[in-house]
CSV table of C-alpha atoms in Angstrom, one decimal:
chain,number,residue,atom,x,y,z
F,61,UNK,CA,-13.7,-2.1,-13.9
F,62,UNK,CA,-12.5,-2.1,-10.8
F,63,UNK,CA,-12.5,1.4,-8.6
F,64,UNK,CA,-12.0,2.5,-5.3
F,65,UNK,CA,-12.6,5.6,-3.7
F,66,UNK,CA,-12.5,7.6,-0.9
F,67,UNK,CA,-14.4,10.4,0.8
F,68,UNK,CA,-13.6,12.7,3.9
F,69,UNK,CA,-12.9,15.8,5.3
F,70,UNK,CA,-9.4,17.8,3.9
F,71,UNK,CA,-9.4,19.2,7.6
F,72,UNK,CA,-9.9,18.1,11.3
F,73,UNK,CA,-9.3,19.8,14.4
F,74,UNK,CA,-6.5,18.5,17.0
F,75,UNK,CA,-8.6,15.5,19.5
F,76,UNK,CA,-11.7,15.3,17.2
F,77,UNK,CA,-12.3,12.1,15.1
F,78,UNK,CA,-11.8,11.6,11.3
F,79,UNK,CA,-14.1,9.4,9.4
F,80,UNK,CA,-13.5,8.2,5.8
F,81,UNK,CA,-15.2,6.1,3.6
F,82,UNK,CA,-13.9,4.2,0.7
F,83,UNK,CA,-16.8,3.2,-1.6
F,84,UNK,CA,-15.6,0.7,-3.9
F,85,UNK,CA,-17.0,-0.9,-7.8
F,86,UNK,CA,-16.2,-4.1,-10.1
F,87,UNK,CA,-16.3,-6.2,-7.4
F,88,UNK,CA,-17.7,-7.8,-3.8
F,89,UNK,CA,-16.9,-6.9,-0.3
F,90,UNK,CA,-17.6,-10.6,0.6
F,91,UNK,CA,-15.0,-12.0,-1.9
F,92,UNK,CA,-12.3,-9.4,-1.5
F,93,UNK,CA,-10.5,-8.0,1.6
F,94,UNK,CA,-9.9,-4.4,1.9
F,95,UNK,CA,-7.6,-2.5,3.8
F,96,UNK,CA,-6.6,1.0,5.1
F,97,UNK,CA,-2.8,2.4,4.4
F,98,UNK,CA,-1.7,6.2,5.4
F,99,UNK,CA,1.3,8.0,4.0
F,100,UNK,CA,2.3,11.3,6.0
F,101,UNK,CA,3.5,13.8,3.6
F,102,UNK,CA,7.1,13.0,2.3
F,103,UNK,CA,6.9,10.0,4.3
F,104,UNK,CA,6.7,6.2,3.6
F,105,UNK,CA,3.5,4.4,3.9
F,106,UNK,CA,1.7,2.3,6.7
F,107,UNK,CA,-0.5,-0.3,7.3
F,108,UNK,CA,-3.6,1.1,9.2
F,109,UNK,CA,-5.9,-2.6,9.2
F,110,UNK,CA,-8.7,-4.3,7.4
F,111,UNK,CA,-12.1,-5.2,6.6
F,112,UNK,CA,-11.7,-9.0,6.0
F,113,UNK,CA,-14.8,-10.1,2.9
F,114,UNK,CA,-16.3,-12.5,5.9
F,115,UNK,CA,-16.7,-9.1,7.8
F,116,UNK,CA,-14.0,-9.4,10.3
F,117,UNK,CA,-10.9,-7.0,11.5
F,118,UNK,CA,-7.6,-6.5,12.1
F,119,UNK,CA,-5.5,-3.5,12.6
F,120,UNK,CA,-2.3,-2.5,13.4
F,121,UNK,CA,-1.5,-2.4,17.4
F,122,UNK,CA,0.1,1.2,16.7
F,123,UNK,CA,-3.3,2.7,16.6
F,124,UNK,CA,-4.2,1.1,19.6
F,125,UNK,CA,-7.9,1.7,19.9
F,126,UNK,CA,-8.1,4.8,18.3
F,127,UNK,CA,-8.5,3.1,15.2
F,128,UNK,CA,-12.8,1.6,14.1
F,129,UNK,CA,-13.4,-0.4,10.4
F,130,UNK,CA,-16.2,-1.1,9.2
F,131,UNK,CA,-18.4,-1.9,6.4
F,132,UNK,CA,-21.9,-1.5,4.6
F,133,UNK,CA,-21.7,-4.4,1.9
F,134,UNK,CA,-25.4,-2.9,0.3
F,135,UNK,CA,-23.5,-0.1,-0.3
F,136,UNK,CA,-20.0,-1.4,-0.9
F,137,UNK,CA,-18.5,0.9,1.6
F,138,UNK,CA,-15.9,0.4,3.8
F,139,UNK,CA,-15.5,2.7,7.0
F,140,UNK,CA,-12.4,4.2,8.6
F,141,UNK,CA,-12.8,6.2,12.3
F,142,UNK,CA,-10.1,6.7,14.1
F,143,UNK,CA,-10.5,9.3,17.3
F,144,UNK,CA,-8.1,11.2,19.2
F,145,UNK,CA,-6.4,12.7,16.4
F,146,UNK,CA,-3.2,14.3,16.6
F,147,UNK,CA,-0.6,16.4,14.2
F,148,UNK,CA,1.1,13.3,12.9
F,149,UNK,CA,-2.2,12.0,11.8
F,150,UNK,CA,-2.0,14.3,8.8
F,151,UNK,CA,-1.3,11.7,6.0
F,152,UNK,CA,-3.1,10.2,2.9
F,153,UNK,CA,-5.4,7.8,3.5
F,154,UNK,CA,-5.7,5.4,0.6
F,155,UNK,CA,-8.2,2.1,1.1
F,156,UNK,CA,-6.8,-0.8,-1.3
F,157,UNK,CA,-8.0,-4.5,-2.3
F,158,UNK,CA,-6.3,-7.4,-1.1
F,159,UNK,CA,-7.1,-10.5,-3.4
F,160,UNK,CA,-7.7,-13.9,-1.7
F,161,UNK,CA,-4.6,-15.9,-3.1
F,162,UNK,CA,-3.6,-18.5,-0.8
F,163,UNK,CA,-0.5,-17.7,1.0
F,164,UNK,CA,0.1,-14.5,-1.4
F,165,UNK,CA,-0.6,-11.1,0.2
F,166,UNK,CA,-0.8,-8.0,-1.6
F,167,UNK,CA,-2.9,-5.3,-2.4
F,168,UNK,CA,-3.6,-4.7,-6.4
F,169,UNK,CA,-5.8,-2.1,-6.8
F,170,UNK,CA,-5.5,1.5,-4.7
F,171,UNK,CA,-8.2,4.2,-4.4
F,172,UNK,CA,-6.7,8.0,-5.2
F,173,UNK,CA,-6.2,8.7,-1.5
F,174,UNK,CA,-7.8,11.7,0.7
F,175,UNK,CA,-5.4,13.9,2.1
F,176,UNK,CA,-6.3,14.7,5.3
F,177,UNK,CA,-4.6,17.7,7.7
F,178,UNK,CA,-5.1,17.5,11.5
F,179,UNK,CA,-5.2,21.3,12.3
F,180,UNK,CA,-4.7,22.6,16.1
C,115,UNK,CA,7.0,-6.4,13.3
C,116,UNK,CA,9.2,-7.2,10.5
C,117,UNK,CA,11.3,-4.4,9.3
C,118,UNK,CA,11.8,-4.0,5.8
C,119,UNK,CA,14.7,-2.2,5.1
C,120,UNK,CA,15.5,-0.5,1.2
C,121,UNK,CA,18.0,0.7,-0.9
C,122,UNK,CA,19.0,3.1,-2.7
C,123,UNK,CA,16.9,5.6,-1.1
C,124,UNK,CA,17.5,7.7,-4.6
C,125,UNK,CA,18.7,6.8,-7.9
C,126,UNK,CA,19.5,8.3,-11.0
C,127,UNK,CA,19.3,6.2,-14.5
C,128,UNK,CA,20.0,7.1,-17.7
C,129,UNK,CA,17.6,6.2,-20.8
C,130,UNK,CA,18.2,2.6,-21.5
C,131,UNK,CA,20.5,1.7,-18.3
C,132,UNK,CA,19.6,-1.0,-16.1
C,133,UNK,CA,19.0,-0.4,-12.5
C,134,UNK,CA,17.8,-2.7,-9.1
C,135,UNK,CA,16.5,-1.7,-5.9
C,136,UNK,CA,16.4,-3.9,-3.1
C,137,UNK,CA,14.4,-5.0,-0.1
C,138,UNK,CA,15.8,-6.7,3.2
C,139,UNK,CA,13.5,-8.2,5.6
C,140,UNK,CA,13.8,-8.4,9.7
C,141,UNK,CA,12.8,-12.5,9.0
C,142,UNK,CA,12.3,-14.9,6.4
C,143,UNK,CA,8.8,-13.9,4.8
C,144,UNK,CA,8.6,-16.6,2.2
C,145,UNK,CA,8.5,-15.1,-1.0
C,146,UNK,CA,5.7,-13.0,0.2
C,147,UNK,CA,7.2,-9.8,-1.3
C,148,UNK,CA,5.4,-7.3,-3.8
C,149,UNK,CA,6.6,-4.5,-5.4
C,150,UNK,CA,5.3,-1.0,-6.2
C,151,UNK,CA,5.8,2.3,-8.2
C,152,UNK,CA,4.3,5.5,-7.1
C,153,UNK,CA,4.0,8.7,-9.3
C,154,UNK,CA,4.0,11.9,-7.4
C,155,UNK,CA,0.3,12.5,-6.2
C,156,UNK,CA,-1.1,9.1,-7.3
C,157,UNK,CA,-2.1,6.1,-6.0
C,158,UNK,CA,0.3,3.6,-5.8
C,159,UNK,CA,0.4,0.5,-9.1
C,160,UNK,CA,1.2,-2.8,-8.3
C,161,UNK,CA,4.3,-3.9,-10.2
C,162,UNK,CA,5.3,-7.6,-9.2
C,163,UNK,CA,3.7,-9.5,-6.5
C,164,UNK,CA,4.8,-12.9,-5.3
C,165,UNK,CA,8.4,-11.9,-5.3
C,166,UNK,CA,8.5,-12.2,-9.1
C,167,UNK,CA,5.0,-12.9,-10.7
C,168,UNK,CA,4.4,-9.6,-13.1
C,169,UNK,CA,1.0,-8.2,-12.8
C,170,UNK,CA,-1.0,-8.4,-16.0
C,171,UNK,CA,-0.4,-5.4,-17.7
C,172,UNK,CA,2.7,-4.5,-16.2
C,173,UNK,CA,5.9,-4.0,-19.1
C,174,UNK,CA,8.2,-7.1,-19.0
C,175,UNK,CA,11.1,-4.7,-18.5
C,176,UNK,CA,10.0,-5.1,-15.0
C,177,UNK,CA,10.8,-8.2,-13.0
C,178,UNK,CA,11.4,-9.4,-9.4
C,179,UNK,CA,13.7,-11.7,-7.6
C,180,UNK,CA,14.4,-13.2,-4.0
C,181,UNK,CA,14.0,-15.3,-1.5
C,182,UNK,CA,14.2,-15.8,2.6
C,183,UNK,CA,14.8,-12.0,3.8
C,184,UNK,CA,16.5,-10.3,0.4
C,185,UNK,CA,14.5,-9.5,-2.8
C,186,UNK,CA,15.1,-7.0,-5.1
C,187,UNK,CA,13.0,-5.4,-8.7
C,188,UNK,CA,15.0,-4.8,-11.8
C,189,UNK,CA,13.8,-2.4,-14.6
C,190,UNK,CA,15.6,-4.0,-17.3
C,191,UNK,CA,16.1,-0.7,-19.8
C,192,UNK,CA,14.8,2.2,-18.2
C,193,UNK,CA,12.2,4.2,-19.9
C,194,UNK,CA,11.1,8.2,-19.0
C,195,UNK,CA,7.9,6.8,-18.2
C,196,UNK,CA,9.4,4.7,-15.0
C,197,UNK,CA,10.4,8.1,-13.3
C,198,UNK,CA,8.7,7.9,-9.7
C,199,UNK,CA,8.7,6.1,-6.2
C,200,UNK,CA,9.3,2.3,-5.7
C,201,UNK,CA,8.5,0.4,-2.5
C,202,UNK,CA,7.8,-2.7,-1.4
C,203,UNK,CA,5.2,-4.5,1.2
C,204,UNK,CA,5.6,-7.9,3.1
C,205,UNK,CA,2.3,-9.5,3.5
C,206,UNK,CA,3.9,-12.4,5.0
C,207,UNK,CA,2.8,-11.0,8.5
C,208,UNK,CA,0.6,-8.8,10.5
C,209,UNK,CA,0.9,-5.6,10.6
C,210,UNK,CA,1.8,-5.7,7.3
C,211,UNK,CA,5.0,-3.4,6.4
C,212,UNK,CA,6.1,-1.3,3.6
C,213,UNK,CA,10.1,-0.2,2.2
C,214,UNK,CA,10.9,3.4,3.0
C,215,UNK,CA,11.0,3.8,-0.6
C,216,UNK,CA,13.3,4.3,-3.7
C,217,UNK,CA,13.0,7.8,-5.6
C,218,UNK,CA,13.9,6.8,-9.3
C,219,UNK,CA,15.0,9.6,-11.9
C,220,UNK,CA,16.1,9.8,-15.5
C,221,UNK,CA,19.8,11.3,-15.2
């Protein structure tokens, strides 16, 4: 059965750094991608990055270099750090499986999501 | 990065009725289109991905359509259980983008 889930704080200060990890079950980090997506409350959703199974990364240029994945595959963990936090990083954080399909790109499983408030 | 635009942004259905939403890309991203529904405080369930391929499980009142930069997701017959939020994602290219989302309701 395939599960993902994710760990991490309900509450971080303004400038500190939010770590979250998404543990994951039913299958491999080698032969499955995962990524990171946010949704800000009442808001639509966004594409954070990823943890690719051959262990490289990619994220999305909006973070800049706030943004850190990584992953344990012993302990089928996948790692989200992202510094510098501000107000509008107060979102869900949901982790989610992309399949390797050639030339299809989706995600088909979602983890429950952390909510996570930035607090000044 | 490509924009995906959607519409309606809400929409009210009666039991039975058939409704679409639909998703415009910036550019052409092949086909490479899936579909969504979110229930208030859940994760989100994958619905159709490929543009019209219906994931296993998934009732066939669902069903996906499009090509080149317009796709769109019919619920043919809605049911109470479709209540919720619909978007799509483009994973035709990085950073991979998501519909503002379609709030769906039983009139």
């Amino acid at each position: 059965q395939v599960q993902l889930k994710e760990t991490g704080p309900d509450l971080v200060q303004l400038t500190q750094t939010l770590s979250i990890t998404c543990t994951v079950s039913g299958f491999s980090l080698t032969t499955y991608n995962v990524h990171w997506v946010r949704q800000p409350p009442g808001k639509g959703l966004e594409w954070m990055g990823a943890m690719w199974n051959g262990g490289g990364t990619d994220y999305n240029s909006a973070f800049k270099s706030r943004l850190s994945i990584s992953r344990d595959t012993s302990k089928s963990q996948v790692f989200l750090k992202m510094n510098s936090l501000q107000t509008d990083d107060t979102a869900k954080y949901f982790c989610a499986r992309h399949p390797l399909i050639p030339h299809w790109d989706y995600f088909d499983y979602w983890g429950q999501g952390v909510m996570v408030t930035v607090s000044s | 990065d490509i924009q995906m635009t959607q519409s309606p942004a809400s929409l009210s259905a009666s039991l039975g009725e058939t409704i679409s939403i639909e998703c415009r890309a910036s550019e052409d991203i092949y086909s490479n289109l899936a579909w969504y529904q979110q229930k208030s405080g859940k994760s989100p369930q994958l619905l159709i991905y490929a543009a019209n391929r219906l994931q296993d499980g998934v009732p066939s009142r669902f069903s996906g359509s499009g090509s080149g930069t317009q796709y769109s997701l019919k619920i043919s017959g809605m049911q109470p259980e479709d209540e919720g939020d619909y978007f799509c994602l483009q994973g035709s290219k990085f950073p991979f983008t998501f519909g503002s989302g379609t709030k769906l309701e039983i009139k």
